[in-house]
Coordinates of C-alpha atoms in Angstrom, one line a residue:
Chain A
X1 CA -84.3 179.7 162.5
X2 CA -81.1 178.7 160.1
X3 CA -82.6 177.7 157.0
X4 CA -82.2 174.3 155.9
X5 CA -80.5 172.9 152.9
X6 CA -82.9 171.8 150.2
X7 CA -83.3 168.3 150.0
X8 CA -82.0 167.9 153.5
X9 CA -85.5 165.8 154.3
X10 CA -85.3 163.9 151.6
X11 CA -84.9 160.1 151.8
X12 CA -81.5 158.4 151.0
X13 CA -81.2 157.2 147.5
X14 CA -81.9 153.0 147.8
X15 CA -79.2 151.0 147.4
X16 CA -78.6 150.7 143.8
X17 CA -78.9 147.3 142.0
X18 CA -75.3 147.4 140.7
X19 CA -72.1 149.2 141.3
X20 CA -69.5 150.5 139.0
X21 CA -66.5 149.1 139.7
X22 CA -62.6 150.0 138.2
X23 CA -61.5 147.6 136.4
X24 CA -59.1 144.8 137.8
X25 CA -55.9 144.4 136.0
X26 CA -57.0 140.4 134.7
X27 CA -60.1 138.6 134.7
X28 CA -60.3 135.1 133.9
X29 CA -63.0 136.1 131.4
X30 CA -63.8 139.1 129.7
X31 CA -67.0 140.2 127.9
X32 CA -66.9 142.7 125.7
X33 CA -70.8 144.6 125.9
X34 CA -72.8 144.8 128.8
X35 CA -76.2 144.3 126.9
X36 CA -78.2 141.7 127.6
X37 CA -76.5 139.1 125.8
X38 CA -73.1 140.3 127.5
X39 CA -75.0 139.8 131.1
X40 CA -76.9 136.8 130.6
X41 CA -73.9 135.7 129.2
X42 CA -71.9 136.1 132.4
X43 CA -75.3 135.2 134.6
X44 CA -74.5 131.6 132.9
X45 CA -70.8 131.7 133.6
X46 CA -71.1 132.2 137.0
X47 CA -74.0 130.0 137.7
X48 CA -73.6 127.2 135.6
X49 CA -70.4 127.0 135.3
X50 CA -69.0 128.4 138.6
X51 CA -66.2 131.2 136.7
X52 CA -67.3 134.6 138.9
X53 CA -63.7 135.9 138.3
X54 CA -65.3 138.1 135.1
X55 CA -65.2 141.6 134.0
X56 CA -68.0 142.6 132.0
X57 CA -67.1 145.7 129.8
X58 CA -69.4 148.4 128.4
X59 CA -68.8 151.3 126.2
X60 CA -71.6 153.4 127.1
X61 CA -73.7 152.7 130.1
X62 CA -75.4 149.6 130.8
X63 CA -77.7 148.0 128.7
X64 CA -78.1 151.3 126.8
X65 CA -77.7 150.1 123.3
X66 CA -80.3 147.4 121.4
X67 CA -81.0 146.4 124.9
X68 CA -83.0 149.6 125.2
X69 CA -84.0 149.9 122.3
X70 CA -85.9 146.8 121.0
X71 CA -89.6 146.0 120.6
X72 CA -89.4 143.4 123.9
X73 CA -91.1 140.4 121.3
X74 CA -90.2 136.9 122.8
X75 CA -91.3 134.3 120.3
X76 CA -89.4 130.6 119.2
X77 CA -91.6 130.1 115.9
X78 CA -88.9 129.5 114.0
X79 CA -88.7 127.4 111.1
X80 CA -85.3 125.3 111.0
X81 CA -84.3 122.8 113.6
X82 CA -81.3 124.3 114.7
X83 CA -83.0 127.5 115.3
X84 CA -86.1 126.2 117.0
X85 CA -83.9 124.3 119.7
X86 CA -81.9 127.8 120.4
X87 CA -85.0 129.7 120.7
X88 CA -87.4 127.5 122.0
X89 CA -84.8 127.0 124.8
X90 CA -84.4 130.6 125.5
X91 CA -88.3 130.5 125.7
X92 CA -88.8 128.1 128.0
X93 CA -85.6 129.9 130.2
X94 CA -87.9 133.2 130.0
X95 CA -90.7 130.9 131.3
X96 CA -88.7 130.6 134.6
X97 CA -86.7 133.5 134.6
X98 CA -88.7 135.8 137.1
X99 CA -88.5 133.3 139.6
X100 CA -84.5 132.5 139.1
X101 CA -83.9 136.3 139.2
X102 CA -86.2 136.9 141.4
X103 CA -87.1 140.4 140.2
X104 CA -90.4 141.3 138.0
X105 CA -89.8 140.8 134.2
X106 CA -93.7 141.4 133.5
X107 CA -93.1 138.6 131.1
X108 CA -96.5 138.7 129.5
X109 CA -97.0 135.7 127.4
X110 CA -99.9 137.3 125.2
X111 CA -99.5 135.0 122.2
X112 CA -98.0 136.4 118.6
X113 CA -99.6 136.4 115.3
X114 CA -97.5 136.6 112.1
X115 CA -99.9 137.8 109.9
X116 CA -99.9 136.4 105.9
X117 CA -101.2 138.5 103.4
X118 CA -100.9 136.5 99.9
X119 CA -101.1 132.6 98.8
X120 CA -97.2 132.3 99.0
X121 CA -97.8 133.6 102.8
X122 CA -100.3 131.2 103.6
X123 CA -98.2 128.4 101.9
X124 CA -95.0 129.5 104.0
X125 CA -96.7 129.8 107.6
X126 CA -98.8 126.7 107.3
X127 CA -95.4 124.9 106.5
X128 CA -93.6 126.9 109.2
X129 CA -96.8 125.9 111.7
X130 CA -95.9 122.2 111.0
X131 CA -92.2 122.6 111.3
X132 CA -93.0 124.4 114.8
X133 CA -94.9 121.4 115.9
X134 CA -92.4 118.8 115.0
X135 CA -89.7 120.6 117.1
X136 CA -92.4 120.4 119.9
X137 CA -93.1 124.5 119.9
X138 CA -96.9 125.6 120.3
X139 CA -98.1 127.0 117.1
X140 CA -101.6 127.0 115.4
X141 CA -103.3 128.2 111.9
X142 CA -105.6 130.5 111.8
X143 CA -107.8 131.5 109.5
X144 CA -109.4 135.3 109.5
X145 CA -111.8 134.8 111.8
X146 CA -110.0 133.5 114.3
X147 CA -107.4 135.7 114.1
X148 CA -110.1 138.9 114.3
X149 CA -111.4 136.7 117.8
X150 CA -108.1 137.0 119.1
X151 CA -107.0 141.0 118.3
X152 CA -110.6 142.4 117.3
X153 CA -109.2 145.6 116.8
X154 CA -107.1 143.9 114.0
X155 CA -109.0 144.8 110.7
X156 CA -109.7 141.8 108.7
X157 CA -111.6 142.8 106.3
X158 CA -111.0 141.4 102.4
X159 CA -111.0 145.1 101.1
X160 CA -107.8 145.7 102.2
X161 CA -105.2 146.7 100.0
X162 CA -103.3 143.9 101.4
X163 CA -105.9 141.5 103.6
X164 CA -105.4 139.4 106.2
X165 CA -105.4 136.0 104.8
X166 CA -104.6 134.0 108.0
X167 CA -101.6 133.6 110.5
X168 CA -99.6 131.6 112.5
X169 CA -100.6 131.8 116.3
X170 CA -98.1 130.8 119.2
X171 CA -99.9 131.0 122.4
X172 CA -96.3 131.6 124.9
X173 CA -94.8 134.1 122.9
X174 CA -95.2 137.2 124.8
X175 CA -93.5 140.7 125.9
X176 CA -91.2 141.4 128.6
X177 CA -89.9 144.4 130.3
X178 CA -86.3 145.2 129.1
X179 CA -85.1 147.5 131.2
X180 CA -86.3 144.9 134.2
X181 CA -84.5 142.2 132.6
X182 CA -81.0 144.0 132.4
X183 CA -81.2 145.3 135.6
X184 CA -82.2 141.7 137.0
X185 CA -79.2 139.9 135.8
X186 CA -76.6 143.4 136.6
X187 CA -78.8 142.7 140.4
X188 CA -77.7 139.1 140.2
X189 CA -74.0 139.7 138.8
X190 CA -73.5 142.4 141.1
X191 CA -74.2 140.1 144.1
X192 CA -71.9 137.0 142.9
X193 CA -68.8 139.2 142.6
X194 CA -69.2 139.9 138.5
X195 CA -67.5 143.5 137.7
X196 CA -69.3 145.2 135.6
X197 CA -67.6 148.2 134.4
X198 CA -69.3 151.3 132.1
X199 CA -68.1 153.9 130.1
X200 CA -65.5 151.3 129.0
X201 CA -64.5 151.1 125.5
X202 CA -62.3 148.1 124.3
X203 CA -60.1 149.9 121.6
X204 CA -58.5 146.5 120.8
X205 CA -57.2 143.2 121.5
X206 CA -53.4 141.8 123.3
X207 CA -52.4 138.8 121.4
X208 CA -49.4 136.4 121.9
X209 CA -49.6 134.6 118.5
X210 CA -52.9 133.7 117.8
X211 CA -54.2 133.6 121.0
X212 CA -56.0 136.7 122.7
X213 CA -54.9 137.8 125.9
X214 CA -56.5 140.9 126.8
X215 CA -58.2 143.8 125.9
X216 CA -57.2 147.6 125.7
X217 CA -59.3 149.8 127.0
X218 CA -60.3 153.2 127.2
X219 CA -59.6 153.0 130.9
X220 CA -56.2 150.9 130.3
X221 CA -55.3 147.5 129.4
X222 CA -57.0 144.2 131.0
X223 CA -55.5 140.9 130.5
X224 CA -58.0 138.1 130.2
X225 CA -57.9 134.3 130.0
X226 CA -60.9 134.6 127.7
X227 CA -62.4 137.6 125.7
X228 CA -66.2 136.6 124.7
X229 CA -67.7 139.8 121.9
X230 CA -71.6 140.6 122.3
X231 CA -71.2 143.8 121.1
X232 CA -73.9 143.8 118.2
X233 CA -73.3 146.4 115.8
X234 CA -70.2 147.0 116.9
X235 CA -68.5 143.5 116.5
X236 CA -67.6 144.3 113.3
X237 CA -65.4 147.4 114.1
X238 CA -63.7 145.1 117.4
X239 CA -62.7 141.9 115.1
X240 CA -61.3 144.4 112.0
X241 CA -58.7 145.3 115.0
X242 CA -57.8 141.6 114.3
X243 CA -58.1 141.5 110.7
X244 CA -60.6 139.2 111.0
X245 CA -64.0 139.6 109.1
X246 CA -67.1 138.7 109.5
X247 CA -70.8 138.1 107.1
X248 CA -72.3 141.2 109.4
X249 CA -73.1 144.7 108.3
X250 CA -74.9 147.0 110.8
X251 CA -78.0 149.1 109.3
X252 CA -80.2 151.3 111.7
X253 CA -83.4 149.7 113.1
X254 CA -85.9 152.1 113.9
X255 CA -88.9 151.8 116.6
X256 CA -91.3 154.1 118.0
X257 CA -94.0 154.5 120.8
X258 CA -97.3 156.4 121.1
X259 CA -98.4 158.2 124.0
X260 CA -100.1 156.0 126.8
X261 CA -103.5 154.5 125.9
X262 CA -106.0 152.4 127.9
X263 CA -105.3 148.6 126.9
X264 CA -106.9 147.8 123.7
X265 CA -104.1 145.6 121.9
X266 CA -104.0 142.2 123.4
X267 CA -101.3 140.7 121.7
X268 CA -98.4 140.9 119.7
X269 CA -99.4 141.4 115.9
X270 CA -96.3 140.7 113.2
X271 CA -96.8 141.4 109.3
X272 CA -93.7 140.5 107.1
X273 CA -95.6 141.9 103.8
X274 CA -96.8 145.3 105.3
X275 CA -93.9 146.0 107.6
X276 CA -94.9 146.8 110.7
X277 CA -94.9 144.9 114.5
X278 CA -96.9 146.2 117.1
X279 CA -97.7 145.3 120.3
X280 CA -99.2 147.2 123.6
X281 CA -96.6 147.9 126.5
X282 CA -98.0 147.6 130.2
X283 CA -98.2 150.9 130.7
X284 CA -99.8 151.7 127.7
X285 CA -97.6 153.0 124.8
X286 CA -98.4 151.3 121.4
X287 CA -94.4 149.7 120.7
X288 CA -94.2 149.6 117.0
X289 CA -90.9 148.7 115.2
X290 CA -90.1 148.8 111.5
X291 CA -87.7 146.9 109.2
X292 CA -84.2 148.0 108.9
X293 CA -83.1 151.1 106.7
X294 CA -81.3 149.8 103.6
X295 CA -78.2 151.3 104.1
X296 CA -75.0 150.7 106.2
X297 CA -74.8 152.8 108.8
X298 CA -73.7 153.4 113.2
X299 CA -75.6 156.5 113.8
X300 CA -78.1 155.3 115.8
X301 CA -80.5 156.7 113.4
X302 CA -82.9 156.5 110.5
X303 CA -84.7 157.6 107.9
X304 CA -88.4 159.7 107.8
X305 CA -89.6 157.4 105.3
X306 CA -89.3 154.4 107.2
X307 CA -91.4 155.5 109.8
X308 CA -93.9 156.4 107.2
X309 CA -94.2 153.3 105.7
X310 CA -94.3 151.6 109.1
X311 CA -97.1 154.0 110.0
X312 CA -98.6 153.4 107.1
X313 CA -98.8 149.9 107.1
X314 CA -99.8 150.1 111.0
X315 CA -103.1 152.2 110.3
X316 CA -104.0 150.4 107.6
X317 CA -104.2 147.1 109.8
X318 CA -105.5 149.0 112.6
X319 CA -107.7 151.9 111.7
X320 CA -108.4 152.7 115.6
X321 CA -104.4 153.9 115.5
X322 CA -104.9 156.7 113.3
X323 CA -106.0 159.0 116.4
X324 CA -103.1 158.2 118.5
X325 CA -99.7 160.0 118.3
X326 CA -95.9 159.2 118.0
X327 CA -94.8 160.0 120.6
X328 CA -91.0 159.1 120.0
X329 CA -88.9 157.3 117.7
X330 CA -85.7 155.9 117.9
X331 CA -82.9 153.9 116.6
X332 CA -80.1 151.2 117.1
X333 CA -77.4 149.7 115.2
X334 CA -78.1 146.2 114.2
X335 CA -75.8 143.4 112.8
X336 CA -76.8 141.5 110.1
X337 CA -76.3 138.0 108.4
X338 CA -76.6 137.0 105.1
X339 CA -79.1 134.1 106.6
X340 CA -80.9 136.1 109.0
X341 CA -79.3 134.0 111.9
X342 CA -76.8 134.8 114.5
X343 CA -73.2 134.0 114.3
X344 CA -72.3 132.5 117.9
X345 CA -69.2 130.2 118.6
X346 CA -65.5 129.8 118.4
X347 CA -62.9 132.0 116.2
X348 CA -60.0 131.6 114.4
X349 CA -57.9 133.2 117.5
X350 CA -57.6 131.0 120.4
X351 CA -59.4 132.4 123.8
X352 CA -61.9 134.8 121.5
X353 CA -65.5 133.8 121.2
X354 CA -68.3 135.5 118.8
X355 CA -71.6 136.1 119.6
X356 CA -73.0 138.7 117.1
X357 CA -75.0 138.5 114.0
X358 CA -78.8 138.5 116.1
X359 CA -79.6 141.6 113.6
X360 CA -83.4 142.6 114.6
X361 CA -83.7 139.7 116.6
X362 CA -81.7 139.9 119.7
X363 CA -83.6 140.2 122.0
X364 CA -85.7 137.0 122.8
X365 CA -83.1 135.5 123.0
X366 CA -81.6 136.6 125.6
X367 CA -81.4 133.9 128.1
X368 CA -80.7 131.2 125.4
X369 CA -77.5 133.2 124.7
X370 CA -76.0 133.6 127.7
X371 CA -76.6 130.1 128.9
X372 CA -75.4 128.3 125.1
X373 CA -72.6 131.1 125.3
X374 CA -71.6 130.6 128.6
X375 CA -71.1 127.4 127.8
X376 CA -68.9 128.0 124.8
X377 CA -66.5 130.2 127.0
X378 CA -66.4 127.8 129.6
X379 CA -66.2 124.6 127.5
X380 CA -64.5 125.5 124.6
X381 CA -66.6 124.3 122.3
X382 CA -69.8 124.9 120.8
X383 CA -73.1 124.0 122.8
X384 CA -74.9 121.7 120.9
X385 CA -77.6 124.0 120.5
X386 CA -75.8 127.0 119.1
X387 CA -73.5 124.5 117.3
X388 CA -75.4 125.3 113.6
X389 CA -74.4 129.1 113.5
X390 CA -71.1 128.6 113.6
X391 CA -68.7 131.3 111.5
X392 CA -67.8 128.6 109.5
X393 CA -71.2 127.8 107.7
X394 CA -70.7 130.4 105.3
X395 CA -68.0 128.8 104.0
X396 CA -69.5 124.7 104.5
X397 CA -72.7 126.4 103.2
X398 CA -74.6 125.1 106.2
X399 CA -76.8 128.4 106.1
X400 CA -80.0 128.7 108.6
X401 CA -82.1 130.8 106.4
X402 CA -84.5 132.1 108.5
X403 CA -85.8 135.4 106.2
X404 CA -89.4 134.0 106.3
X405 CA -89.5 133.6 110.2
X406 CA -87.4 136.2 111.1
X407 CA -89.5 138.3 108.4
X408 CA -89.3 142.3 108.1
X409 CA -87.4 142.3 111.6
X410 CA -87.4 140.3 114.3
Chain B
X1 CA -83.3 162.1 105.6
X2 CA -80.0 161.7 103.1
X3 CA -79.8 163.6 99.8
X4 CA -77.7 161.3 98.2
X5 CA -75.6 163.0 94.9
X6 CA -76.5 161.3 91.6
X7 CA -73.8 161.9 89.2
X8 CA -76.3 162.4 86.8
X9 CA -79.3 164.3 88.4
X10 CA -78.0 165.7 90.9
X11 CA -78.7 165.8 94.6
X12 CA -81.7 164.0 95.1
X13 CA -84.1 162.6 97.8
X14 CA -82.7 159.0 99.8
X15 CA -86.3 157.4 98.6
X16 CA -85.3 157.7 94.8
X17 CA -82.5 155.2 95.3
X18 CA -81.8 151.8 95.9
X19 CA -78.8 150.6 97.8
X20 CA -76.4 148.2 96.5
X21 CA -73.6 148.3 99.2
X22 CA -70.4 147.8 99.1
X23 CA -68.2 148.8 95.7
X24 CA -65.7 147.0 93.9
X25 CA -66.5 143.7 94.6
X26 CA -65.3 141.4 91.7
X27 CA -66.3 138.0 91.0
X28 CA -63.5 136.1 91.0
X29 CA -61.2 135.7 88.5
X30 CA -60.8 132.3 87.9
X31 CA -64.0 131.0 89.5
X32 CA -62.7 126.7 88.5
X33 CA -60.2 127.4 90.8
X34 CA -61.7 129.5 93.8
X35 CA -61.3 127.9 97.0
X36 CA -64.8 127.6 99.5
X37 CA -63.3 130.0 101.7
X38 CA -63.0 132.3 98.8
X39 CA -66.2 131.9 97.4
X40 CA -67.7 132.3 101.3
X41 CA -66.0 135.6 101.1
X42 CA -67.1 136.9 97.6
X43 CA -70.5 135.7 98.5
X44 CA -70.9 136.7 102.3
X45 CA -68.4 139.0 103.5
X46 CA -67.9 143.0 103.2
X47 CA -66.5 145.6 104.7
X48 CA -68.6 146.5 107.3
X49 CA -66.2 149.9 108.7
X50 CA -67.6 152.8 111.0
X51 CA -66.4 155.5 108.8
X52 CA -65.8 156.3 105.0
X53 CA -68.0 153.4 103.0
X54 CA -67.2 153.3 99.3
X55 CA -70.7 152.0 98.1
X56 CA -73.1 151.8 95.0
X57 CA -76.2 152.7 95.0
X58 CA -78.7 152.9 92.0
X59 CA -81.3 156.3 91.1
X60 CA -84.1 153.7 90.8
X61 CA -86.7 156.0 90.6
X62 CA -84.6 159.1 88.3
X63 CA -82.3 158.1 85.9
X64 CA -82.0 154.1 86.7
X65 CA -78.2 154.3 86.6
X66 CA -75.8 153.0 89.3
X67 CA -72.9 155.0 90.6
X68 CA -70.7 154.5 94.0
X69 CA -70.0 157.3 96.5
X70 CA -67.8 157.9 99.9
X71 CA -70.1 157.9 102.9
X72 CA -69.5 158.6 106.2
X73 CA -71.3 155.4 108.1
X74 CA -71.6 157.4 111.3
X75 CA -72.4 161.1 110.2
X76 CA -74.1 160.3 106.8
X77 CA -71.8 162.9 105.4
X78 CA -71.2 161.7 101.7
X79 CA -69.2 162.5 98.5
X80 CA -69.2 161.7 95.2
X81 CA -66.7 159.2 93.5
X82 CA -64.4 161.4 91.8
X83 CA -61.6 158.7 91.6
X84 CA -59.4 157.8 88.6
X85 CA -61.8 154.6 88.5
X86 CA -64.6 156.3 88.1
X87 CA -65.3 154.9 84.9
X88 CA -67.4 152.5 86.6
X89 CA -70.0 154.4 87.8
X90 CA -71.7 153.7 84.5
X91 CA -72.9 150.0 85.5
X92 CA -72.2 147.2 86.7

């Protein structure tokens, strides 16, 4: 009997959810990152908007950047108007957006509590409670004993170093699987034509004048009708090609799991003052995330001591985590703003858009993004909702400062 | 972990310092005169490069002084500032 080749009775491999295409020599749009803003972005393009003829480029492979690497916290309790309506309409997209895709998200709407651990605390969430009601977003006050009735493992006792003197409490803010939501919308793009294209580096822009008409490309020059950036940490280093700068710098923002562990953490638990953000991941890992190291920096890495301190902080609050493990720990590049709000909009070159600037909060906002950016591309002009965080408000002064909501990281 | 070279001390441990990123930026000159844009700039904008950084940073828990360095923003591989200009490492 010949012997057979191993494998040989092995299933074929499913059909995958996207393809790789080569690129096409012009695209009426091109998007620069094939995270999840870059993909919602194009999901809205196509869908709202009806432009399918779009490339969407990505240096690495797909969604392998913050996209992989964030803590999956969906929340809208933001303070300022103009951020509420941006994130309170990316929540209520999330709300809806197993169904649209029709793929599971396990979008787990466990509630969020933003812990506040001095008078000044109290004072700022009670105010940030009332400002989330105005703007129509669910948000309570709680005082410690409600907040030990909804995470008992949560210790609020007074003899903490730093106790738990209350928190803000919004009921839809949840978790959601990232890696599901990326491959939902690549699913999605992949079937309405969309290319998108890994292992694709945009080295720099074609210009006639001042408007953009293209992109070079590790894998050769693409002309473009439109070039829209979501490249995060890396915007910086794409619009310098221009000459053009931008209020970003990109620091390292670390996060890390523990081994898998039989639900205990029902919610999402935030703590500006202590630095730490921890939730439970369906399948079990403790996700906590840290603030950013202080440093500039695009190695995809950290410091020890941040970790520490995050640790730290974490086992204080929960003393039940002090038996379980680290299991790994990781890092991404994240883009800052003076204000602690993103940067989305027009440029001074015609046919380049910005999206950048979501720092340590990127990730919830996902739909929002690609639907307010799509619109953007396609309009040519600012959707009314991500109107506010124009590039030019550092120089009007129109700031969205949103350090107190958007806290240690968000 | 970086071990970050104090001009003063040494080579000492990241958690000793405090960063004050990016050197050499001046207020302006004639502030009664500065445009918006050019205040947005001196106010909200820096170099930002994926390479050499020439920052400060300050031995906050040694000698309390500030000095500025060439770092590397993707290996972390840093040098101290040996320039002409060095003169103001002292403070700022």
């Amino acid at each position: 009997m010949a012997p057979r080749t191993p494998g040989a009775d092995l299933p074929e491999h499913p059909d995958w959810l996207w393809h790789s295409p080569d690129p096409k020599p012009s695209y009426d749009v091109v998007i620069v990152g094939g995270g999840g803003h870059g993909l919602a972005t194009a999901y809205y393009l196509a869908v709202n908007h009806g432009i399918t003829n779009v490339a969407v480029l990505e240096r690495g492979w797909l969604a392998g950047g913050n996209m992989a690497r964030n803590t999956t916290i969906i929340r809208s309790n933001y303070l300022w108007d103009e951020s509420a309506g941006l994130y309170e309409h990316a929540l209520k997209l999330w709300e809806g957006l197993e169904d649209e895709l029709d793929y599971p998200l396990l979008f787990s709407q466990r509630g969020v509590l933003n812990l506040a651990h001095s008078l000044q605390e109290v004072r700022d969430g009670v105010r940030r409670v009332n400002a989330n009601r105005l703007n129509g977003i669910d948000a309570e006050w709680l005082d410690p004993h409600q907040v030990a009735e909804i995470c008992p493992i949560l210790n609020t006792s007074p003899d903490l170093r730093y106790p738990v003197l209350g928190a803000t409490w919004q009921p839809r803010a949840g978790i959601a699987k990232h890696d599901h939501v990326a491959w939902a919308f690549a699913r999605a793009l992949d079937r309405m034509g969309v290319d998108l294209i890994q292992g694709c580096e945009v080295t720099g822009f074609e210009r006639v004048g001042d408007r953009v008409v293209g992109v070079n490309t590790s894998r050769g020059p693409i002309r473009a009708g439109k070039v829209a950036l979501a490249a995060a940490g890396h915007t910086s280093v794409l619009a310098d090609t221009l000459g053009l700068r931008l209020p970003i710098q990109s620091h390292p923002l670390q996060a890390l799991v523990s081994e898998l562990l039989e639900p205990v953490h029902p919610t999402v638990v935030m703590s500006n003052s202590v630095h730490v953000y921890v939730s439970q991941a369906h399948k079990g890992e403790l996700v906590l995330g840290a603030g950013i190291d202080a440093h500039n920096s695009y190695s995809q890495r950290g410091a020890f001591h941040t970790i520490e301190r995050e640790m730290t902080a974490a086992v204080e609050l929960f003393p039940m985590f002090a038996r379980a493990h680290v299991l790994r720990t990781w890092g991404g590049v994240v883009d800052v703003t003076p204000d602690a709000s993103a940067i989305m909009g027009l440029t001074p070159f015609e046919g380049l858009y910005v999206n950048c600037g979501w720092g340590t909060g990127g990730f919830k906002s996902t739909p929002g993004v690609g639907w307010c950016y799509a619109h953007t591309i396609a309009c040519d002009e600012p959707h009314p909702l991500n109107a506010p965080f124009s590039l030019e408000r550092f120089t009007t002064g129109a700031l969205v400062d949103e350090h107190g909501a958007a806290g240690v990281a968000h | 972990m970086m071990l970050i070279p104090c001009p003063w001390c040494g080579p000492r441990n990241e958690i000793e310092f405090h960063y004050g990123g990016q050197a050499d930026v001046h207020y302006p000159s004639d502030p009664r005169s500065t445009s918006d844009e050019d205040w947005a700039h001196f106010l909200f904008f820096r170099d930002n490069p994926k390479g050499v950084f020439t920052e400060r940073w300050s031995h906050a828990a040694g000698c309390r002084r500030w000095f500025t360095v060439h770092r590397d923003t993707v290996t972390n591989e840093i040098h101290p500032d040996d320039s002409a200009s060095a003169a103001r490492t002292v403070t700022r």
